[in-house]
Coordinates of C-alpha atoms in Angstrom, one line a residue:
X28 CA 0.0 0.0 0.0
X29 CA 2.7 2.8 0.8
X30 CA 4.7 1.8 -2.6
X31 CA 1.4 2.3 -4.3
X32 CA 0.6 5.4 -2.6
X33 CA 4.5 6.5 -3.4
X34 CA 4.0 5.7 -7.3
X35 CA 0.6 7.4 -7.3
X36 CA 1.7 10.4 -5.3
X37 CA 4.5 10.6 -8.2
X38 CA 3.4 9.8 -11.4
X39 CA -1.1 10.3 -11.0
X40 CA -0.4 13.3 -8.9
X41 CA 2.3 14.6 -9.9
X42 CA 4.3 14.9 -6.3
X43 CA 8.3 14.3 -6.9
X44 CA 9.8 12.8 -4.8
X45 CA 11.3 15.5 -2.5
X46 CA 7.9 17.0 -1.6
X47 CA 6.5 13.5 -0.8
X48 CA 9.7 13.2 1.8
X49 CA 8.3 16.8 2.9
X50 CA 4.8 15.8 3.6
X51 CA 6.2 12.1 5.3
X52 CA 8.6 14.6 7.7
X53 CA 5.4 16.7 8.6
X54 CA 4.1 13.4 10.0
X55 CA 7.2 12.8 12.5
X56 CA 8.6 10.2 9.1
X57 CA 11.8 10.0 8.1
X58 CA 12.9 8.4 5.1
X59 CA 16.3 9.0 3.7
X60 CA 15.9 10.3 -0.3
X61 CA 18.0 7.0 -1.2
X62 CA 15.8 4.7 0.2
X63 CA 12.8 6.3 -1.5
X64 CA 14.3 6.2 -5.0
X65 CA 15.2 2.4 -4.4
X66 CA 11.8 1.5 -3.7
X67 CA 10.9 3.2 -7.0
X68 CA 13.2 1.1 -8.7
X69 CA 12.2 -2.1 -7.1
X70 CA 8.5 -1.2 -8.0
X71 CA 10.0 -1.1 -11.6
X72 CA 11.5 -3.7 -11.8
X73 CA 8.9 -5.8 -10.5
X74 CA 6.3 -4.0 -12.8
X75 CA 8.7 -4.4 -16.0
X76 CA 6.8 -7.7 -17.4
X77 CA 3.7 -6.6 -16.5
X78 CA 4.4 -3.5 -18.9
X79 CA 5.8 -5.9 -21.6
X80 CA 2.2 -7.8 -21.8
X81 CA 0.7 -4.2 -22.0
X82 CA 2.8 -3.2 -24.8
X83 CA 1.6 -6.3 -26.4
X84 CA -1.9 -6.4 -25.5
X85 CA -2.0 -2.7 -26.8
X86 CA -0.3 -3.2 -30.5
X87 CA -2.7 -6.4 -31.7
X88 CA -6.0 -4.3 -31.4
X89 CA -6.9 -3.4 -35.1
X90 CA -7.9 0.5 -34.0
X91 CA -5.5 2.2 -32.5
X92 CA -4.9 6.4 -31.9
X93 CA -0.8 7.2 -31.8
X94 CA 0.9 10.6 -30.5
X95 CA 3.9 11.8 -29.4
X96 CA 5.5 14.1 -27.0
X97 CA 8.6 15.5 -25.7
X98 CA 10.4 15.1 -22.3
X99 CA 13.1 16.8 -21.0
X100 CA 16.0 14.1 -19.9
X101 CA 19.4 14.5 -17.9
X102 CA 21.8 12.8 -19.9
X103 CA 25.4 11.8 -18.9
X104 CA 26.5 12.2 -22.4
X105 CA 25.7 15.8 -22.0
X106 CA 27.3 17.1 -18.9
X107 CA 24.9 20.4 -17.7
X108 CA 22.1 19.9 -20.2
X109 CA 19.1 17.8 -21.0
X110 CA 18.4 15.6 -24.1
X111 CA 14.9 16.0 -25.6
X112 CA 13.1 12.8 -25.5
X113 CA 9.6 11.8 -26.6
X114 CA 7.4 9.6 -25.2
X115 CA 5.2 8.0 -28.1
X116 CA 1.6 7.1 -27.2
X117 CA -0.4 4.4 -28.5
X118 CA -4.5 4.5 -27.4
X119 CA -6.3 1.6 -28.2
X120 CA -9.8 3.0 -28.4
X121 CA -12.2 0.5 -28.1
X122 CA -10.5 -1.7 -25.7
X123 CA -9.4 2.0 -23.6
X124 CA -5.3 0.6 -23.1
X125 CA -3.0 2.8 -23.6
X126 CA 1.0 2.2 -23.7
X127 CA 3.5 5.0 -23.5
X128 CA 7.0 4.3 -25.1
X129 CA 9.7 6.1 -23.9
X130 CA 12.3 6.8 -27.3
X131 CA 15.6 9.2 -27.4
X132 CA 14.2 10.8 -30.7
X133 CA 10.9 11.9 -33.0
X134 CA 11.7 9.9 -35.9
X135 CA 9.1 8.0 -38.2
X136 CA 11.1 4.9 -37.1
X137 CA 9.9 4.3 -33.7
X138 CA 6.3 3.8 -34.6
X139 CA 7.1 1.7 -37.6
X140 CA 9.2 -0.8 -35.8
X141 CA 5.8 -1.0 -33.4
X142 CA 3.2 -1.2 -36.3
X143 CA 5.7 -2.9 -38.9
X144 CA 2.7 -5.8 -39.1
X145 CA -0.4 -4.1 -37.9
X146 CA -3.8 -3.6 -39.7
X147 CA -6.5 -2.1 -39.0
X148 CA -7.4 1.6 -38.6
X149 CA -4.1 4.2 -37.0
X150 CA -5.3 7.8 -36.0
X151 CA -2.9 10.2 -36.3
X152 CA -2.2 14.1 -36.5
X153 CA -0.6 15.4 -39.4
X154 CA 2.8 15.0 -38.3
X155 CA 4.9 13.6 -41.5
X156 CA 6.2 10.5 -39.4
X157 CA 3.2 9.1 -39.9
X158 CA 2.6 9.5 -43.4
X159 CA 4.4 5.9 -43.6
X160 CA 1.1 4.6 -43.1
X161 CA -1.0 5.6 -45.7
X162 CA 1.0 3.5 -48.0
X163 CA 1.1 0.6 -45.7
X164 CA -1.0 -2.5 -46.7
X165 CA -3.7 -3.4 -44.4
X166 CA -3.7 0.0 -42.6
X167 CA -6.4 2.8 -43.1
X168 CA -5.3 5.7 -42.1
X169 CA -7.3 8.1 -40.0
X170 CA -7.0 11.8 -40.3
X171 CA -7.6 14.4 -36.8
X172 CA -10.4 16.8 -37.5
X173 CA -8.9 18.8 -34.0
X174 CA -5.7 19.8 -35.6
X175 CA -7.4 20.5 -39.1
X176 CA -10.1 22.9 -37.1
X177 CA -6.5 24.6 -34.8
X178 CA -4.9 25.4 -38.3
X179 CA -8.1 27.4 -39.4
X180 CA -8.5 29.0 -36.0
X181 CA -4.7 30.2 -36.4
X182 CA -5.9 31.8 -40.1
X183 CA -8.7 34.2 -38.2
X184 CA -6.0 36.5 -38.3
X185 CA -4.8 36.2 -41.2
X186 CA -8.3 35.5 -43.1
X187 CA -11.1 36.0 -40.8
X188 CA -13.7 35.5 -44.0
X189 CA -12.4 32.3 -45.4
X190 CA -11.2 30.9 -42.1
X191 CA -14.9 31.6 -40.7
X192 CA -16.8 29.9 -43.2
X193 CA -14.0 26.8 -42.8
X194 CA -14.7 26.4 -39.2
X195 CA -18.4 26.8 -39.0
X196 CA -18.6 23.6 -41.6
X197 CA -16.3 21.8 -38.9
X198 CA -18.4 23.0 -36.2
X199 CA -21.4 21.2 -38.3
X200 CA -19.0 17.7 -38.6
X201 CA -19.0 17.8 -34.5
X202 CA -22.6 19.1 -33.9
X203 CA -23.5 15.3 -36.0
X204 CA -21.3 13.5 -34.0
X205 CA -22.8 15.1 -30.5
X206 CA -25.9 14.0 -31.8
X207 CA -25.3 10.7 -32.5
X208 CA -24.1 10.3 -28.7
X209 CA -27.0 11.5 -27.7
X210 CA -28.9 9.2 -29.5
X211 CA -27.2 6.4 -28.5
X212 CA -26.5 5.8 -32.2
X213 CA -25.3 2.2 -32.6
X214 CA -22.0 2.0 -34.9
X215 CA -24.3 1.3 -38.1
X216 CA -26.7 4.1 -37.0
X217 CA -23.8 6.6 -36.2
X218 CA -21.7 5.7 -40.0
X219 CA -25.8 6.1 -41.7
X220 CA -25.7 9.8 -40.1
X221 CA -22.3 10.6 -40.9
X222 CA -23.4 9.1 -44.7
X223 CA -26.2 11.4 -44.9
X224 CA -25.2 14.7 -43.1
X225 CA -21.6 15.1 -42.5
X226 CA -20.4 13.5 -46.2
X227 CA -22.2 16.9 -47.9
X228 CA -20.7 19.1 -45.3
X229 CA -17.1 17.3 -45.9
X230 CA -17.8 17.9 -49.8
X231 CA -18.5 21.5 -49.2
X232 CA -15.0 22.2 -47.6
X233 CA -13.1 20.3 -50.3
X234 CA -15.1 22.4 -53.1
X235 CA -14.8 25.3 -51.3
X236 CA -10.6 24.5 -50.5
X237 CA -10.7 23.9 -53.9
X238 CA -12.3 26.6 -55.5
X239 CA -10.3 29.2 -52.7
X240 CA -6.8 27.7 -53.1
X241 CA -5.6 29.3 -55.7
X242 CA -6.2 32.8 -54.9
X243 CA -4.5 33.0 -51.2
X244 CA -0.9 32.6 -50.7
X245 CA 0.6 29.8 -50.1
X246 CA 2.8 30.3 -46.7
X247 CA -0.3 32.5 -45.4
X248 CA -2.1 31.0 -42.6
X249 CA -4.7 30.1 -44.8
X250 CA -2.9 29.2 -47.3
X251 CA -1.3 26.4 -44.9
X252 CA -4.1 25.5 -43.7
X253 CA -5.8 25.0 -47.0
X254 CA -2.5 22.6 -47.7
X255 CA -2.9 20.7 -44.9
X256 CA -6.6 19.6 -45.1
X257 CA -5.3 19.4 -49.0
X258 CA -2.2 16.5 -48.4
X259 CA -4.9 14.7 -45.7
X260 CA -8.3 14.8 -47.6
X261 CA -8.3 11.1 -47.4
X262 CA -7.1 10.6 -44.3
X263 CA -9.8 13.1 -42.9
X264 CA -12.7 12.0 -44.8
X265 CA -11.8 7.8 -43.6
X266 CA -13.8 8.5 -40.4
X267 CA -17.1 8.3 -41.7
X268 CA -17.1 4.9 -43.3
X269 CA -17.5 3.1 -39.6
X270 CA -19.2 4.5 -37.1
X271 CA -16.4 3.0 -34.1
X272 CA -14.1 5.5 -35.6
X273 CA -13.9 8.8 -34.0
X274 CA -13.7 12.4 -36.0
X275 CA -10.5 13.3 -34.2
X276 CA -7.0 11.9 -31.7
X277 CA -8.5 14.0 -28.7
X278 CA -8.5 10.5 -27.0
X279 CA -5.1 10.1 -27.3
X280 CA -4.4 13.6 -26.5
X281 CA -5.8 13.5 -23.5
X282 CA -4.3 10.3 -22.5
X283 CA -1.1 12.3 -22.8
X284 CA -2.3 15.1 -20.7
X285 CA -0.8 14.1 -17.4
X286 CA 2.6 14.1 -19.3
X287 CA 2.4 17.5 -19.6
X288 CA 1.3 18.5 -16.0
X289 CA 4.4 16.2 -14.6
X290 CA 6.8 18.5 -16.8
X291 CA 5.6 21.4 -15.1
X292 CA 7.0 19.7 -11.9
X293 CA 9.4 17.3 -12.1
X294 CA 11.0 19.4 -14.9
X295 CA 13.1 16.3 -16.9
X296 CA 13.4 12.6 -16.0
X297 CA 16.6 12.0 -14.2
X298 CA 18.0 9.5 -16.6
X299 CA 16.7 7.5 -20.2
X300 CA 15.9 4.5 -17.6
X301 CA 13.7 6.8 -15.5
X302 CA 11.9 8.2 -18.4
X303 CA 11.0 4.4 -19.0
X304 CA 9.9 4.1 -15.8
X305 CA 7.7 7.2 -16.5
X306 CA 6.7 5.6 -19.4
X307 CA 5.2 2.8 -17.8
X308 CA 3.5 4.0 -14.9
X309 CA 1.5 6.6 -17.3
X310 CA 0.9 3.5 -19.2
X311 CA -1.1 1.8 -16.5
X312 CA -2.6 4.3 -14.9
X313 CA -3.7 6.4 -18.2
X314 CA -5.5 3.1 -18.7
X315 CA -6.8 2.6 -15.2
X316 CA -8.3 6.2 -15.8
X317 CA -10.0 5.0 -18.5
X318 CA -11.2 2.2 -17.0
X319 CA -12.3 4.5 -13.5
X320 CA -10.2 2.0 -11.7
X321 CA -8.2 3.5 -8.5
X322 CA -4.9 3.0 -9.4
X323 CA -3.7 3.0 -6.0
X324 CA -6.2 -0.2 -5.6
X325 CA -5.1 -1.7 -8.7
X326 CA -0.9 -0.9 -7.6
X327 CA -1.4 -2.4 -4.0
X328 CA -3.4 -5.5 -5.6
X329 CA -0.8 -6.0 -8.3
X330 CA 2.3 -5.2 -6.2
X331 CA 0.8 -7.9 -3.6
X332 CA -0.2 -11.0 -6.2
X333 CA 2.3 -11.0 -9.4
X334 CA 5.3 -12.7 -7.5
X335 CA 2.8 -16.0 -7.1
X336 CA 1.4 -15.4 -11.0
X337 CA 2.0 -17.3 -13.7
X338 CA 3.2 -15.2 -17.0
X339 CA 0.3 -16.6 -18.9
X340 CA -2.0 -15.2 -16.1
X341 CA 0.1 -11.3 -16.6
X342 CA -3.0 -10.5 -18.7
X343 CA -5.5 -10.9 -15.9
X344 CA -3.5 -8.0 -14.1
X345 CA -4.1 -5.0 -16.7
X346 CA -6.2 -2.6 -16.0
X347 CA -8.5 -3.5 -18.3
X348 CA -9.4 -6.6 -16.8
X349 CA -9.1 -5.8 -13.7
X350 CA -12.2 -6.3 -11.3
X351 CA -11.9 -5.0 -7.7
X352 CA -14.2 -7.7 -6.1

């Protein structure tokens, strides 16, 4: 329970480890910084094939949302500076895993030597890294209706009229799939209204991109954002062809989230094996979120039954087949 309550503390709410040894001192508890960071690492270690069957549970699903991120990390090679990481995301939508992967760089190569033999349906944002795909056999690739709506948003300035018109169209695409929530749409009734309301509206803006295109400039803001819903159209329109999909990566955005608030105060990882560390506790407990699990339930039962389980019984242990009873 207290290595659970450490790990949450850390990496759910985002206490380092120096303020947790703050709050334990207020409470007459002394616990020397080493001995704190050792029972991190045992955690780990302990946690390590655990993370493993994630990673592989994650990658087989045939729907699957991918982003990345950067992370500030204290490298040895680089005596008084940091070396910009990225932790790459992978969201499985309809089974709600997700699996962070720690990597030293943002190239195209780290997600292709993860989805080398997928198929099925990848969601990404526009980033070229994953243009890969599209050519891939086997793989539909989805488009992210979010970043396509922030690029117009960007031209108001630049193009208020043009821009406008742009993202009231868009505003149409998500008031259709609201409705279909609220409906309780099943994944044929949701790709039927898609079929018949938001396939006009996507024709409008690829007429309208069309028939605008030539007369803005090109590095304007709404020139590049004419070119990027341009280069995606395919990739943007996918969505509508199965009502599972979603219209955007905000899933996997959000999923990423506490990344971001842990930067603010932990500042960098201390080392590339602590950034793996970090990888893997937001791995669980993004998908414990998901699941509304307590991850500090879910650490404590773990932490207290994998030494007497079987590897072929690791699966039993994710979050997302975790029962409390």
């Amino acid at each position: 329970n207290l290595l659970s309550h450490i790990a949450v503390s850390k990496f759910v709410d985002h206490l380092p480890l120096y303020r947790q040894l703050k709050i334990f001192e207020r409470y007459g508890i002394t616990i020397p910084t080493s001995t704190l960071e050792s029972w991190i690492r045992i955690c780990s270690r302990t946690l390590r094939l655990l993370y493993a069957v994630q990673k592989e549970t994650v990658l087989v699903q045939d729907y699957l949302q991918v982003d990345e991120s950067p992370i500030r990390v204290l490298d040895n090679d680089k005596k008084g500076a940091t070396h910009l990481g990225y932790m790459w995301v992978y969201h499985a939508v309809l089974s709600k895993m997700v699996y962070f992967e720690y990597r030293k760089g943002r190239s195209g190569e780290f997600p292709q030597e993860n989805l080398s033999k997928f198929k099925g349906y990848l969601q990404t944002d526009g980033y070229s890294g994953y243009l890969q795909f599209e050519k891939q056999d086997g793989i539909t690739h989805l488009g992210c209706w979010a970043h396509a709506r922030r690029k117009f948003e960007h031209a108001l300035d630049n193009d208020k009229e043009r821009a406008t018109i742009i993202l009231h169209w868009i505003q149409q695409l998500y008031t259709i799939e609201r409705e279909a929530v609220e409906k309780g749409l099943s994944p044929e009734g949701t790709k039927t209204l898609r079929l018949e309301k938001s396939l006009p509206i996507i024709n409008l803006i690829g007429k309208y991109i069309l028939q605008e295109n030539n007369n803005v400039l090109p590095k304007s803001s709404i020139g590049v954002a004419f070119t990027y819903c341009t280069e995606r159209w395919s990739t943007l329109s996918n969505y509508i062809m199965n009502g599972l999909l979603q219209i955007d990566n905000n899933l996997v955005e959000n999923a990423i989230r506490p990344l971001g608030l842990g930067r603010k105060n932990y500042l960098f990882a201390g080392s590339h094996a602590a950034a793996e560390d970090i990888a893997m506790y937001y791995s669980f407990f993004a998908s414990c979120k998901a699941h509304n699990i307590n991850p500090e339930t879910w650490l404590s039962f773990v932490l207290g039954h994998i030494t007497d389980a079987k590897p072929s019984q690791y699966v039993n242990l994710l979050p997302a087949n975790f029962k409390p009873e």
